[in-house]
């Protein structure tokens, strides 16, 4: 079968995303019907994690108070200490490289930033 990248618009958020040849082949190899996902990756994640997104800490410096996380789509997102959700004892969570987190995205004057960042699970 001939596969081609397809530009799809997410009905939930309106963002456009690419249904790649690689993803189509993976679906065919698993014996699945090759159809585009109903939602973009971000909206799918939000559905899976009760409205939050899932990612991994790339690095975070407590001394500097900021770092970056890697989103499920592979892109990076800025994390500032002000975006960390306090733990049960009121202290901000310690974030380690590779640690899985849940978060939300907020638009700031300097661009998108992770907020309400909490360790997962």
PDB file of C-alpha atoms in Angstrom:
ATOM      1  CA  UNK A   1       0.000   0.000   0.000  1.00  0.00           C
ATOM      2  CA  UNK A   2       1.210   3.528  -0.728  1.00  0.00           C
ATOM      3  CA  UNK A   3       1.303   5.811   2.279  1.00  0.00           C
ATOM      4  CA  UNK A   4       1.601   9.594   2.287  1.00  0.00           C
ATOM      5  CA  UNK A   5       1.908  12.160   5.050  1.00  0.00           C
ATOM      6  CA  UNK A   6      -1.526  13.690   5.643  1.00  0.00           C
ATOM      7  CA  UNK A   7      -2.246  17.066   7.207  1.00  0.00           C
ATOM      8  CA  UNK A   8      -5.094  16.683   9.726  1.00  0.00           C
ATOM      9  CA  UNK A   9      -6.925  19.348  11.767  1.00  0.00           C
ATOM     10  CA  UNK A  10      -7.756  18.381  15.354  1.00  0.00           C
ATOM     11  CA  UNK A  11     -11.484  18.930  15.967  1.00  0.00           C
ATOM     12  CA  UNK A  12     -10.836  19.622  19.680  1.00  0.00           C
ATOM     13  CA  UNK A  13      -8.170  22.356  19.560  1.00  0.00           C
ATOM     14  CA  UNK A  14      -8.051  23.273  15.862  1.00  0.00           C
ATOM     15  CA  UNK A  15      -4.298  22.679  15.539  1.00  0.00           C
ATOM     16  CA  UNK A  16      -3.017  20.955  12.443  1.00  0.00           C
ATOM     17  CA  UNK A  17      -0.810  17.884  12.755  1.00  0.00           C
ATOM     18  CA  UNK A  18       0.746  15.381  10.362  1.00  0.00           C
ATOM     19  CA  UNK A  19      -0.425  11.772  10.203  1.00  0.00           C
ATOM     20  CA  UNK A  20       2.972  10.459   9.133  1.00  0.00           C
ATOM     21  CA  UNK A  21       3.885   7.640   6.786  1.00  0.00           C
ATOM     22  CA  UNK A  22       5.789   6.069   9.697  1.00  0.00           C
ATOM     23  CA  UNK A  23       2.693   6.065  11.931  1.00  0.00           C
ATOM     24  CA  UNK A  24       0.575   4.641   9.107  1.00  0.00           C
ATOM     25  CA  UNK A  25       3.062   1.799   8.545  1.00  0.00           C
ATOM     26  CA  UNK A  26       3.190   1.056  12.272  1.00  0.00           C
ATOM     27  CA  UNK A  27      -0.584   0.717  12.333  1.00  0.00           C
ATOM     28  CA  UNK A  28      -0.549  -1.582   9.277  1.00  0.00           C
ATOM     29  CA  UNK A  29       2.237  -3.723  10.797  1.00  0.00           C
ATOM     30  CA  UNK A  30       0.093  -4.207  13.926  1.00  0.00           C
ATOM     31  CA  UNK A  31      -2.862  -5.278  11.793  1.00  0.00           C
ATOM     32  CA  UNK A  32      -4.853  -2.118  12.606  1.00  0.00           C
ATOM     33  CA  UNK A  33      -6.994  -0.165  10.182  1.00  0.00           C
ATOM     34  CA  UNK A  34      -4.903   2.738   8.884  1.00  0.00           C
ATOM     35  CA  UNK A  35      -6.999   5.779   9.803  1.00  0.00           C
ATOM     36  CA  UNK A  36      -5.881   9.097  11.309  1.00  0.00           C
ATOM     37  CA  UNK A  37      -6.342   9.516  15.064  1.00  0.00           C
ATOM     38  CA  UNK A  38      -9.461  11.409  16.123  1.00  0.00           C
ATOM     39  CA  UNK A  39      -7.428  13.995  18.081  1.00  0.00           C
ATOM     40  CA  UNK A  40      -3.935  15.495  17.956  1.00  0.00           C
ATOM     41  CA  UNK A  41      -1.315  14.142  20.357  1.00  0.00           C
ATOM     42  CA  UNK A  42      -1.835  16.902  22.932  1.00  0.00           C
ATOM     43  CA  UNK A  43      -5.614  16.468  23.053  1.00  0.00           C
ATOM     44  CA  UNK A  44      -5.222  12.678  23.215  1.00  0.00           C
ATOM     45  CA  UNK A  45      -2.830  13.064  26.168  1.00  0.00           C
ATOM     46  CA  UNK A  46      -5.196  15.425  27.946  1.00  0.00           C
ATOM     47  CA  UNK A  47      -7.906  12.790  27.629  1.00  0.00           C
ATOM     48  CA  UNK A  48      -5.625  10.044  28.984  1.00  0.00           C
ATOM     49  CA  UNK A  49      -4.353  12.015  31.985  1.00  0.00           C
ATOM     50  CA  UNK A  50      -7.512  13.790  33.234  1.00  0.00           C
ATOM     51  CA  UNK A  51      -6.912  17.023  31.374  1.00  0.00           C
ATOM     52  CA  UNK A  52      -3.178  17.207  31.940  1.00  0.00           C
ATOM     53  CA  UNK A  53      -0.276  16.520  29.600  1.00  0.00           C
ATOM     54  CA  UNK A  54       2.454  13.940  30.174  1.00  0.00           C
ATOM     55  CA  UNK A  55       6.180  14.406  29.657  1.00  0.00           C
ATOM     56  CA  UNK A  56       9.665  13.838  31.069  1.00  0.00           C
ATOM     57  CA  UNK A  57      12.075  16.238  32.706  1.00  0.00           C
ATOM     58  CA  UNK A  58      15.025  16.915  30.404  1.00  0.00           C
ATOM     59  CA  UNK A  59      16.819  18.876  33.113  1.00  0.00           C
ATOM     60  CA  UNK A  60      15.884  21.120  36.000  1.00  0.00           C
ATOM     61  CA  UNK A  61      18.211  23.232  38.147  1.00  0.00           C
ATOM     62  CA  UNK A  62      16.826  24.028  41.625  1.00  0.00           C
ATOM     63  CA  UNK A  63      19.585  26.634  42.026  1.00  0.00           C
ATOM     64  CA  UNK A  64      18.596  28.478  38.838  1.00  0.00           C
ATOM     65  CA  UNK A  65      14.899  27.757  39.318  1.00  0.00           C
ATOM     66  CA  UNK A  66      14.191  26.574  35.801  1.00  0.00           C
ATOM     67  CA  UNK A  67      14.683  23.795  33.281  1.00  0.00           C
ATOM     68  CA  UNK A  68      12.987  22.001  30.414  1.00  0.00           C
ATOM     69  CA  UNK A  69      10.738  19.022  29.913  1.00  0.00           C
ATOM     70  CA  UNK A  70      10.243  16.902  26.815  1.00  0.00           C
ATOM     71  CA  UNK A  71       6.655  16.570  25.664  1.00  0.00           C
ATOM     72  CA  UNK A  72       5.250  13.355  24.186  1.00  0.00           C
ATOM     73  CA  UNK A  73       5.683  14.756  20.674  1.00  0.00           C
ATOM     74  CA  UNK A  74       9.413  15.261  21.345  1.00  0.00           C
ATOM     75  CA  UNK A  75       9.339  19.048  21.612  1.00  0.00           C
ATOM     76  CA  UNK A  76      10.752  20.826  24.647  1.00  0.00           C
ATOM     77  CA  UNK A  77       8.875  23.110  27.018  1.00  0.00           C
ATOM     78  CA  UNK A  78      10.241  25.625  29.532  1.00  0.00           C
ATOM     79  CA  UNK A  79       9.607  24.935  33.240  1.00  0.00           C
ATOM     80  CA  UNK A  80      10.024  27.667  35.880  1.00  0.00           C
ATOM     81  CA  UNK A  81       9.928  27.079  39.632  1.00  0.00           C
ATOM     82  CA  UNK A  82       6.757  29.196  39.789  1.00  0.00           C
ATOM     83  CA  UNK A  83       5.043  26.546  37.626  1.00  0.00           C
ATOM     84  CA  UNK A  84       5.693  23.678  40.054  1.00  0.00           C
ATOM     85  CA  UNK A  85       2.636  22.482  41.963  1.00  0.00           C
ATOM     86  CA  UNK A  86       3.387  22.186  45.696  1.00  0.00           C
ATOM     87  CA  UNK A  87       3.455  18.691  47.175  1.00  0.00           C
ATOM     88  CA  UNK A  88       1.279  17.573  50.111  1.00  0.00           C
ATOM     89  CA  UNK A  89       3.732  19.124  52.584  1.00  0.00           C
ATOM     90  CA  UNK A  90       3.694  22.453  50.707  1.00  0.00           C
ATOM     91  CA  UNK A  91       7.236  22.133  49.319  1.00  0.00           C
ATOM     92  CA  UNK A  92       7.873  22.242  45.578  1.00  0.00           C
ATOM     93  CA  UNK A  93       8.645  18.803  44.127  1.00  0.00           C
ATOM     94  CA  UNK A  94      12.242  17.849  43.429  1.00  0.00           C
ATOM     95  CA  UNK A  95      12.541  17.145  39.706  1.00  0.00           C
ATOM     96  CA  UNK A  96      15.175  14.742  38.375  1.00  0.00           C
ATOM     97  CA  UNK A  97      16.336  14.154  34.824  1.00  0.00           C
ATOM     98  CA  UNK A  98      14.102  11.587  33.110  1.00  0.00           C
ATOM     99  CA  UNK A  99      11.355  11.863  35.732  1.00  0.00           C
ATOM    100  CA  UNK A 100       7.818  11.585  34.367  1.00  0.00           C
ATOM    101  CA  UNK A 101       5.529  14.520  35.097  1.00  0.00           C
ATOM    102  CA  UNK A 102       2.007  15.760  34.424  1.00  0.00           C
ATOM    103  CA  UNK A 103       1.558  19.423  33.538  1.00  0.00           C
ATOM    104  CA  UNK A 104      -0.516  22.057  31.799  1.00  0.00           C
ATOM    105  CA  UNK A 105       0.652  24.654  29.285  1.00  0.00           C
ATOM    106  CA  UNK A 106       0.222  28.381  29.815  1.00  0.00           C
ATOM    107  CA  UNK A 107       0.971  31.142  27.320  1.00  0.00           C
ATOM    108  CA  UNK A 108       3.309  33.747  28.802  1.00  0.00           C
ATOM    109  CA  UNK A 109       4.813  36.902  27.271  1.00  0.00           C
ATOM    110  CA  UNK A 110       7.949  34.834  26.560  1.00  0.00           C
ATOM    111  CA  UNK A 111       6.053  31.921  25.013  1.00  0.00           C
ATOM    112  CA  UNK A 112       4.507  28.658  26.214  1.00  0.00           C
ATOM    113  CA  UNK A 113       5.517  27.392  29.649  1.00  0.00           C
ATOM    114  CA  UNK A 114       4.695  24.297  31.724  1.00  0.00           C
ATOM    115  CA  UNK A 115       2.586  25.012  34.814  1.00  0.00           C
ATOM    116  CA  UNK A 116       1.015  22.863  37.522  1.00  0.00           C
ATOM    117  CA  UNK A 117       3.941  20.464  37.089  1.00  0.00           C
ATOM    118  CA  UNK A 118       3.614  17.397  39.314  1.00  0.00           C
ATOM    119  CA  UNK A 119       5.584  14.135  39.414  1.00  0.00           C
ATOM    120  CA  UNK A 120       3.824  11.126  37.843  1.00  0.00           C
ATOM    121  CA  UNK A 121       2.665   8.738  39.200  1.00  0.00           C
TER     122      UNK A 121
END
